[in-house]
C-alpha atoms as one frame of an Amber mdcrd trajectory, in Angstrom:
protein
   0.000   0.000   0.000   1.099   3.155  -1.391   1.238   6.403   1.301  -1.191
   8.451  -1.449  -3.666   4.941  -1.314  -3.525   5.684   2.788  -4.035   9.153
   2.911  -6.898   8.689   0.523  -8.401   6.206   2.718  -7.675   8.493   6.272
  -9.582  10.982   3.925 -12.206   9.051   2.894 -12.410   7.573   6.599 -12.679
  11.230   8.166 -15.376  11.619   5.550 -17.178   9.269   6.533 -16.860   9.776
  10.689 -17.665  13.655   9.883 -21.098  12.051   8.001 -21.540   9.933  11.021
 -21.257  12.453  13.625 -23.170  15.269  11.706 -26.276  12.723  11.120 -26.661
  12.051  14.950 -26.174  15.790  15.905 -28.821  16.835  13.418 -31.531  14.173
  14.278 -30.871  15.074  17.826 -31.234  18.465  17.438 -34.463  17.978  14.761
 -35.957  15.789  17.465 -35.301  18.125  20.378 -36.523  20.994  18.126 -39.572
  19.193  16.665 -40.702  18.337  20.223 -40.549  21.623  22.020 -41.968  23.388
  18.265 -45.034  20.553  18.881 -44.345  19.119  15.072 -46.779  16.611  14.002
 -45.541  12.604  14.218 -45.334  12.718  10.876 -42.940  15.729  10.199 -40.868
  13.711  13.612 -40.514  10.998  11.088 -39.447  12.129   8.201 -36.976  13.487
  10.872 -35.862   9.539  11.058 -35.562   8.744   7.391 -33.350  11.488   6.569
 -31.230  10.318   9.708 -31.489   6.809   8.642 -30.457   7.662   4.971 -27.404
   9.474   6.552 -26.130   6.608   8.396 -26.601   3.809   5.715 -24.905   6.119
   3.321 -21.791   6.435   6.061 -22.148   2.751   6.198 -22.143   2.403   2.556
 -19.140   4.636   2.627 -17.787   2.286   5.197 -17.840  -0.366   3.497 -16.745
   0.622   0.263 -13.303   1.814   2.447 -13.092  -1.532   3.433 -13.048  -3.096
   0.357 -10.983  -1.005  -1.255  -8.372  -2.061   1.950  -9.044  -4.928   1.284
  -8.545  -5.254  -2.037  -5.189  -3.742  -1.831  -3.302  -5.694   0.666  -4.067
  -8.912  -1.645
């Protein structure tokens, strides 16, 4: 493994820790918000997908780091 493949994957990894952390700050916050604003359930949930699209893209970004590890030590 080259030190520009490893840099790209610390970048890639930050990436995806930033996505992480940003997705659970903002469904915190839109949760918090929505239930002292009195949102409807509804609006509460959409809350959640968005959320749960952030952290299966993260994953997906994840994984795809993994791989690509992976795929270069062999």
């Amino acid at each position: 493994m080259t030190q520009g493949t490893r840099d790209t994957e610390h970048m890639q990894g930050r990436r995806a820790a930033l996505v992480i952390a940003g997705t659970a700050v903002l469904w915190v916050l839109a949760t918090l918000i929505g239930g002292k604003m009195g949102l409807s359930p509804r609006m509460l949930a959409l809350a959640d997908l968005a959320a749960l699209g952030g952290f299966v893209w993260a994953l997906w970004m994840v994984f795809n780091i993994w791989r690509a590890r992976r795929d270069n030590q062999g």
